[in-house]
Amino acid sequence: MKRFLGFVFVVLLASARLLAQGSEFALARQYTANGEPEKALELYDKLFKQDAEAYFPFYLNTLFEVKKLDVAEATAKKMVKQFPKNTKYTIALGSVYNKKGEPEKAKSIYEELLKNLPANAGEISNIASQFYQGGNVEYAIKTFLQGRKKMGKEDLFANELITLYRYKRDKENITEEFLNFLPGNPGYLGQAQYTLSTLYEDEADYDMLRTSLLKRIQKDPQQTLFINMLTWMYMQQKEYDQALNQALALSRRTNNDGSDVYDLCRTLVANEAYDTAIRGYEFIISKGKTQPWYTSAKVELIDAKNLKITTGKYVYDDLVGLEKDYLDLINELGRNASTTYAMQKLARLQAFKLHKLDDAQKVLEEAGKIPNLRQELAASCKLDLGDVYLLNKLPWDATLLYSQVEKDYPNTAMGQDAKFRNAKFSYYTGDFEFAKSQLLVLKTATTQLIANDALNLSLLVTDNLAADSAGKALKVYAKADMLIFAQEPEKAMVVLDSINVLYPDNVLADDISMAKARIYIQQKNYNEAITHLKKIFTEHPTDLWADDAVYMLADIYDNQLNDKEQAKAFYQKIITDYPGSLWINDARKRFRILRGDNAGNL
């Protein structure tokens, strides 16, 4: 019994000591945080004497802070002598010599350590980690490289080295390390591309990558990963033809189904490289109807041609030729789930460019009857059919379709789009109060574009009804707005010009300027659009469309006129003059890109 009580007493005493140490350790750390290292040192000195291994790093760092380097050296030497196999004390002694301005002594210690590295990956990683934790990135890298030689494995520690090179922003070595690592680990290709895209800053960086890739392709022409990497590199540099050439060469060499080329072509279309994408789709089609991507490539080919024509300067015959391409495709492949997307594109072309409303209506009604259609595509076709009904003077059929989609897709982007179209329908037909009630809900839509458009339209209606409760001028403006939606700019312009004649006291000046700017943008007449947009924010700087006008100006200069300085000035104007704008985040992002740095918040 006495022995048991004695044991309990020893346990309680040890527990009390641990509690006391914990309290003193917490106090020491607080002193350090408060900038009182001398007080912290008194406590760490005491704690170190009680448990040298546990408190050594804290004690040593505090000795560094109070400049007691001789004591630090003696302490580190003592630990090395006491624990000769524990490399962290050897590395710590080297750190002391560096602090004392004796780098050669530190180097001698470190080089001896590297010379005697164990042939054990875990122990090598541990030593490199100790260097890194001590702030010595260079020797952490050297440890891994020496360990790689010791173990005789060229790709060993690749992940660790990539992390360290990224920390140092060592672009050349991280590039080589990725190219060593990826052939055996192709699943990391996307991660490698993302990492390099964040590190590379100019053409010289990509030239370095190109040189390395070409050397490796020459050495190992069967390694397709390097060719994929070269394709990605050309895409980053916007050398789209070169990117496609690499993808085509690889597809021919491997005689694959063309899926990689197909994916690349979709990216090319997103980058508006339509001619290059068209060439890629034609390659897939040339592989024959039995290939799995034949039908998709056929559809996407005509869609690329559509975008090429309608986003540039075109004449009526271009549109007729495009319509024929769609019809030939649908006649060749039939009206089925695979061609519904093409049918939808054909209907949009017919409705909004060729103004063949009856033909567009027929195509979309046929699309709606196709079995096994993806639900989202069916809903999208239904919304487009509602638009065609609206333009074809079948308004109640239009609102019925909008309402069906809204009901089928509650609280989704699709449902909110349907609700917004219904609100616009009410606005176009002069039912402004009902339009306001729907727009009020949409101001908090999850889709920013819909939320922004709903807010603007709601304010337009509210402001004009406040000035004219009957909304006479607003009804004329809504008619012009619908003509703009229908892409009948000449008719819309006539209606807009009539507003001031019919209702000279209207309050629609900035709205009319915005509508005309939108028309000129549709017509690719950017100089006229700029005139009206500048008029909005100079004459009506606090009105509804002011921030939209500034952002649209920035976008025109940025993406249409390639005047980056002007674009940057207008993006900055959004940031400084309209901080509450819904465009603020986009403006900040574009401004930073154009400025060419990684600046923080303005």
PDB file of N, CA, C and O in Angstrom, residues 545-589:
ATOM      1  N   TRP A 545     -27.686  54.187 -66.324  1.00  0.00           N
ATOM      2  CA  TRP A 545     -26.799  53.487 -67.248  1.00  0.00           C
ATOM      3  C   TRP A 545     -25.340  53.924 -67.157  1.00  0.00           C
ATOM      4  O   TRP A 545     -24.512  53.441 -67.938  1.00  0.00           O
ATOM      5  N   ALA A 546     -25.010  54.823 -66.249  1.00  0.00           N
ATOM      6  CA  ALA A 546     -23.661  55.410 -66.243  1.00  0.00           C
ATOM      7  C   ALA A 546     -22.570  54.346 -66.100  1.00  0.00           C
ATOM      8  O   ALA A 546     -21.624  54.295 -66.898  1.00  0.00           O
ATOM      9  N   ASP A 547     -22.653  53.494 -65.068  1.00  0.00           N
ATOM     10  CA  ASP A 547     -21.590  52.493 -64.875  1.00  0.00           C
ATOM     11  C   ASP A 547     -21.580  51.454 -65.994  1.00  0.00           C
ATOM     12  O   ASP A 547     -20.514  51.000 -66.426  1.00  0.00           O
ATOM     13  N   ASP A 548     -22.779  51.101 -66.507  1.00  0.00           N
ATOM     14  CA  ASP A 548     -22.837  50.166 -67.640  1.00  0.00           C
ATOM     15  C   ASP A 548     -22.135  50.760 -68.857  1.00  0.00           C
ATOM     16  O   ASP A 548     -21.405  50.059 -69.566  1.00  0.00           O
ATOM     17  N   ALA A 549     -22.368  52.065 -69.089  1.00  0.00           N
ATOM     18  CA  ALA A 549     -21.753  52.720 -70.238  1.00  0.00           C
ATOM     19  C   ALA A 549     -20.232  52.705 -70.128  1.00  0.00           C
ATOM     20  O   ALA A 549     -19.522  52.432 -71.101  1.00  0.00           O
ATOM     21  N   VAL A 550     -19.725  52.980 -68.929  1.00  0.00           N
ATOM     22  CA  VAL A 550     -18.269  52.995 -68.728  1.00  0.00           C
ATOM     23  C   VAL A 550     -17.698  51.591 -68.950  1.00  0.00           C
ATOM     24  O   VAL A 550     -16.664  51.426 -69.616  1.00  0.00           O
ATOM     25  N   TYR A 551     -18.361  50.591 -68.403  1.00  0.00           N
ATOM     26  CA  TYR A 551     -17.856  49.223 -68.572  1.00  0.00           C
ATOM     27  C   TYR A 551     -17.910  48.789 -70.034  1.00  0.00           C
ATOM     28  O   TYR A 551     -16.981  48.138 -70.535  1.00  0.00           O
ATOM     29  N   MET A 552     -18.992  49.151 -70.728  1.00  0.00           N
ATOM     30  CA  MET A 552     -19.113  48.799 -72.148  1.00  0.00           C
ATOM     31  C   MET A 552     -18.014  49.471 -72.972  1.00  0.00           C
ATOM     32  O   MET A 552     -17.459  48.880 -73.903  1.00  0.00           O
ATOM     33  N   LEU A 553     -17.687  50.711 -72.613  1.00  0.00           N
ATOM     34  CA  LEU A 553     -16.585  51.408 -73.286  1.00  0.00           C
ATOM     35  C   LEU A 553     -15.269  50.661 -73.076  1.00  0.00           C
ATOM     36  O   LEU A 553     -14.491  50.450 -74.017  1.00  0.00           O
ATOM     37  N   ALA A 554     -15.028  50.277 -71.840  1.00  0.00           N
ATOM     38  CA  ALA A 554     -13.805  49.529 -71.538  1.00  0.00           C
ATOM     39  C   ALA A 554     -13.741  48.243 -72.355  1.00  0.00           C
ATOM     40  O   ALA A 554     -12.692  47.890 -72.918  1.00  0.00           O
ATOM     41  N   ASP A 555     -14.866  47.547 -72.435  1.00  0.00           N
ATOM     42  CA  ASP A 555     -14.919  46.287 -73.164  1.00  0.00           C
ATOM     43  C   ASP A 555     -14.675  46.491 -74.657  1.00  0.00           C
ATOM     44  O   ASP A 555     -13.970  45.696 -75.296  1.00  0.00           O
ATOM     45  N   ILE A 556     -15.235  47.553 -75.221  1.00  0.00           N
ATOM     46  CA  ILE A 556     -15.039  47.839 -76.649  1.00  0.00           C
ATOM     47  C   ILE A 556     -13.568  48.119 -76.934  1.00  0.00           C
ATOM     48  O   ILE A 556     -12.977  47.571 -77.866  1.00  0.00           O
ATOM     49  N   TYR A 557     -12.969  48.990 -76.115  1.00  0.00           N
ATOM     50  CA  TYR A 557     -11.553  49.309 -76.328  1.00  0.00           C
ATOM     51  C   TYR A 557     -10.671  48.079 -76.103  1.00  0.00           C
ATOM     52  O   TYR A 557      -9.666  47.883 -76.794  1.00  0.00           O
ATOM     53  N   ASP A 558     -11.052  47.246 -75.149  1.00  0.00           N
ATOM     54  CA  ASP A 558     -10.253  46.082 -74.794  1.00  0.00           C
ATOM     55  C   ASP A 558     -10.348  44.990 -75.852  1.00  0.00           C
ATOM     56  O   ASP A 558      -9.328  44.505 -76.371  1.00  0.00           O
ATOM     57  N   ASN A 559     -11.565  44.600 -76.217  1.00  0.00           N
ATOM     58  CA  ASN A 559     -11.779  43.401 -77.025  1.00  0.00           C
ATOM     59  C   ASN A 559     -12.108  43.649 -78.482  1.00  0.00           C
ATOM     60  O   ASN A 559     -12.063  42.709 -79.289  1.00  0.00           O
ATOM     61  N   GLN A 560     -12.475  44.884 -78.839  1.00  0.00           N
ATOM     62  CA  GLN A 560     -12.825  45.169 -80.233  1.00  0.00           C
ATOM     63  C   GLN A 560     -11.804  46.062 -80.926  1.00  0.00           C
ATOM     64  O   GLN A 560     -11.417  45.807 -82.065  1.00  0.00           O
ATOM     65  N   LEU A 561     -11.368  47.109 -80.237  1.00  0.00           N
ATOM     66  CA  LEU A 561     -10.456  48.074 -80.853  1.00  0.00           C
ATOM     67  C   LEU A 561      -9.006  47.859 -80.446  1.00  0.00           C
ATOM     68  O   LEU A 561      -8.107  48.528 -80.964  1.00  0.00           O
ATOM     69  N   ASN A 562      -8.782  46.952 -79.493  1.00  0.00           N
ATOM     70  CA  ASN A 562      -7.420  46.617 -79.031  1.00  0.00           C
ATOM     71  C   ASN A 562      -6.644  47.854 -78.588  1.00  0.00           C
ATOM     72  O   ASN A 562      -5.439  47.948 -78.810  1.00  0.00           O
ATOM     73  N   ASP A 563      -7.339  48.772 -77.943  1.00  0.00           N
ATOM     74  CA  ASP A 563      -6.688  49.956 -77.366  1.00  0.00           C
ATOM     75  C   ASP A 563      -6.624  49.737 -75.857  1.00  0.00           C
ATOM     76  O   ASP A 563      -7.525  50.138 -75.110  1.00  0.00           O
ATOM     77  N   LYS A 564      -5.561  49.071 -75.408  1.00  0.00           N
ATOM     78  CA  LYS A 564      -5.483  48.627 -74.026  1.00  0.00           C
ATOM     79  C   LYS A 564      -5.366  49.790 -73.037  1.00  0.00           C
ATOM     80  O   LYS A 564      -5.858  49.702 -71.909  1.00  0.00           O
ATOM     81  N   GLU A 565      -4.736  50.872 -73.444  1.00  0.00           N
ATOM     82  CA  GLU A 565      -4.602  52.014 -72.533  1.00  0.00           C
ATOM     83  C   GLU A 565      -5.956  52.654 -72.255  1.00  0.00           C
ATOM     84  O   GLU A 565      -6.270  52.992 -71.112  1.00  0.00           O
ATOM     85  N   GLN A 566      -6.732  52.841 -73.310  1.00  0.00           N
ATOM     86  CA  GLN A 566      -8.081  53.381 -73.119  1.00  0.00           C
ATOM     87  C   GLN A 566      -8.931  52.428 -72.288  1.00  0.00           C
ATOM     88  O   GLN A 566      -9.676  52.847 -71.404  1.00  0.00           O
ATOM     89  N   ALA A 567      -8.813  51.132 -72.598  1.00  0.00           N
ATOM     90  CA  ALA A 567      -9.566  50.125 -71.831  1.00  0.00           C
ATOM     91  C   ALA A 567      -9.210  50.196 -70.357  1.00  0.00           C
ATOM     92  O   ALA A 567     -10.088  50.199 -69.481  1.00  0.00           O
ATOM     93  N   LYS A 568      -7.917  50.277 -70.080  1.00  0.00           N
ATOM     94  CA  LYS A 568      -7.451  50.329 -68.692  1.00  0.00           C
ATOM     95  C   LYS A 568      -8.014  51.559 -67.981  1.00  0.00           C
ATOM     96  O   LYS A 568      -8.435  51.483 -66.815  1.00  0.00           O
ATOM     97  N   ALA A 569      -8.057  52.691 -68.691  1.00  0.00           N
ATOM     98  CA  ALA A 569      -8.568  53.928 -68.090  1.00  0.00           C
ATOM     99  C   ALA A 569     -10.037  53.790 -67.711  1.00  0.00           C
ATOM    100  O   ALA A 569     -10.459  54.247 -66.638  1.00  0.00           O
ATOM    101  N   PHE A 570     -10.822  53.136 -68.562  1.00  0.00           N
ATOM    102  CA  PHE A 570     -12.253  53.001 -68.260  1.00  0.00           C
ATOM    103  C   PHE A 570     -12.519  51.919 -67.211  1.00  0.00           C
ATOM    104  O   PHE A 570     -13.449  52.049 -66.406  1.00  0.00           O
ATOM    105  N   TYR A 571     -11.716  50.861 -67.202  1.00  0.00           N
ATOM    106  CA  TYR A 571     -11.850  49.889 -66.104  1.00  0.00           C
ATOM    107  C   TYR A 571     -11.541  50.581 -64.770  1.00  0.00           C
ATOM    108  O   TYR A 571     -12.225  50.361 -63.759  1.00  0.00           O
ATOM    109  N   GLN A 572     -10.521  51.420 -64.773  1.00  0.00           N
ATOM    110  CA  GLN A 572     -10.161  52.130 -63.542  1.00  0.00           C
ATOM    111  C   GLN A 572     -11.268  53.106 -63.135  1.00  0.00           C
ATOM    112  O   GLN A 572     -11.514  53.307 -61.942  1.00  0.00           O
ATOM    113  N   LYS A 573     -11.939  53.677 -64.124  1.00  0.00           N
ATOM    114  CA  LYS A 573     -13.030  54.612 -63.821  1.00  0.00           C
ATOM    115  C   LYS A 573     -14.167  53.891 -63.095  1.00  0.00           C
ATOM    116  O   LYS A 573     -14.777  54.457 -62.180  1.00  0.00           O
ATOM    117  N   ILE A 574     -14.440  52.656 -63.492  1.00  0.00           N
ATOM    118  CA  ILE A 574     -15.443  51.854 -62.769  1.00  0.00           C
ATOM    119  C   ILE A 574     -15.010  51.700 -61.316  1.00  0.00           C
ATOM    120  O   ILE A 574     -15.802  51.876 -60.380  1.00  0.00           O
ATOM    121  N   ILE A 575     -13.736  51.356 -61.124  1.00  0.00           N
ATOM    122  CA  ILE A 575     -13.218  51.087 -59.784  1.00  0.00           C
ATOM    123  C   ILE A 575     -13.277  52.327 -58.900  1.00  0.00           C
ATOM    124  O   ILE A 575     -13.667  52.263 -57.729  1.00  0.00           O
ATOM    125  N   THR A 576     -12.902  53.475 -59.451  1.00  0.00           N
ATOM    126  CA  THR A 576     -12.803  54.688 -58.639  1.00  0.00           C
ATOM    127  C   THR A 576     -14.127  55.445 -58.531  1.00  0.00           C
ATOM    128  O   THR A 576     -14.469  55.962 -57.470  1.00  0.00           O
ATOM    129  N   ASP A 577     -14.883  55.495 -59.636  1.00  0.00           N
ATOM    130  CA  ASP A 577     -16.105  56.314 -59.650  1.00  0.00           C
ATOM    131  C   ASP A 577     -17.374  55.540 -59.329  1.00  0.00           C
ATOM    132  O   ASP A 577     -18.371  56.142 -58.910  1.00  0.00           O
ATOM    133  N   TYR A 578     -17.356  54.225 -59.552  1.00  0.00           N
ATOM    134  CA  TYR A 578     -18.579  53.435 -59.345  1.00  0.00           C
ATOM    135  C   TYR A 578     -18.272  52.176 -58.522  1.00  0.00           C
ATOM    136  O   TYR A 578     -18.452  51.038 -58.991  1.00  0.00           O
ATOM    137  N   PRO A 579     -17.804  52.345 -57.291  1.00  0.00           N
ATOM    138  CA  PRO A 579     -17.411  51.180 -56.477  1.00  0.00           C
ATOM    139  C   PRO A 579     -18.569  50.254 -56.137  1.00  0.00           C
ATOM    140  O   PRO A 579     -18.349  49.098 -55.774  1.00  0.00           O
ATOM    141  N   GLY A 580     -19.807  50.742 -56.250  1.00  0.00           N
ATOM    142  CA  GLY A 580     -20.954  49.886 -55.967  1.00  0.00           C
ATOM    143  C   GLY A 580     -21.497  49.179 -57.185  1.00  0.00           C
ATOM    144  O   GLY A 580     -22.504  48.459 -57.101  1.00  0.00           O
ATOM    145  N   SER A 581     -20.843  49.333 -58.337  1.00  0.00           N
ATOM    146  CA  SER A 581     -21.312  48.736 -59.578  1.00  0.00           C
ATOM    147  C   SER A 581     -21.222  47.214 -59.536  1.00  0.00           C
ATOM    148  O   SER A 581     -20.303  46.641 -58.942  1.00  0.00           O
ATOM    149  N   LEU A 582     -22.158  46.573 -60.213  1.00  0.00           N
ATOM    150  CA  LEU A 582     -22.100  45.126 -60.335  1.00  0.00           C
ATOM    151  C   LEU A 582     -20.936  44.680 -61.230  1.00  0.00           C
ATOM    152  O   LEU A 582     -20.579  43.511 -61.254  1.00  0.00           O
ATOM    153  N   TRP A 583     -20.332  45.635 -61.937  1.00  0.00           N
ATOM    154  CA  TRP A 583     -19.204  45.314 -62.812  1.00  0.00           C
ATOM    155  C   TRP A 583     -17.868  45.447 -62.085  1.00  0.00           C
ATOM    156  O   TRP A 583     -16.820  45.229 -62.692  1.00  0.00           O
ATOM    157  N   ILE A 584     -17.887  45.788 -60.810  1.00  0.00           N
ATOM    158  CA  ILE A 584     -16.651  46.146 -60.112  1.00  0.00           C
ATOM    159  C   ILE A 584     -15.635  45.005 -60.097  1.00  0.00           C
ATOM    160  O   ILE A 584     -14.436  45.219 -60.337  1.00  0.00           O
ATOM    161  N   ASN A 585     -16.074  43.777 -59.856  1.00  0.00           N
ATOM    162  CA  ASN A 585     -15.125  42.659 -59.790  1.00  0.00           C
ATOM    163  C   ASN A 585     -14.511  42.359 -61.153  1.00  0.00           C
ATOM    164  O   ASN A 585     -13.297  42.115 -61.259  1.00  0.00           O
ATOM    165  N   ASP A 586     -15.341  42.385 -62.186  1.00  0.00           N
ATOM    166  CA  ASP A 586     -14.815  42.165 -63.538  1.00  0.00           C
ATOM    167  C   ASP A 586     -13.851  43.275 -63.924  1.00  0.00           C
ATOM    168  O   ASP A 586     -12.811  43.022 -64.553  1.00  0.00           O
ATOM    169  N   ALA A 587     -14.197  44.507 -63.563  1.00  0.00           N
ATOM    170  CA  ALA A 587     -13.329  45.644 -63.899  1.00  0.00           C
ATOM    171  C   ALA A 587     -11.976  45.508 -63.203  1.00  0.00           C
ATOM    172  O   ALA A 587     -10.926  45.750 -63.811  1.00  0.00           O
ATOM    173  N   ARG A 588     -11.979  45.125 -61.928  1.00  0.00           N
ATOM    174  CA  ARG A 588     -10.722  44.938 -61.204  1.00  0.00           C
ATOM    175  C   ARG A 588      -9.862  43.864 -61.856  1.00  0.00           C
ATOM    176  O   ARG A 588      -8.648  44.031 -62.037  1.00  0.00           O
ATOM    177  N   LYS A 589     -10.497  42.760 -62.177  1.00  0.00           N
ATOM    178  CA  LYS A 589      -9.766  41.640 -62.782  1.00  0.00           C
ATOM    179  C   LYS A 589      -9.127  42.063 -64.102  1.00  0.00           C
ATOM    180  O   LYS A 589      -7.937  41.822 -64.341  1.00  0.00           O
TER     181      LYS A 589
END
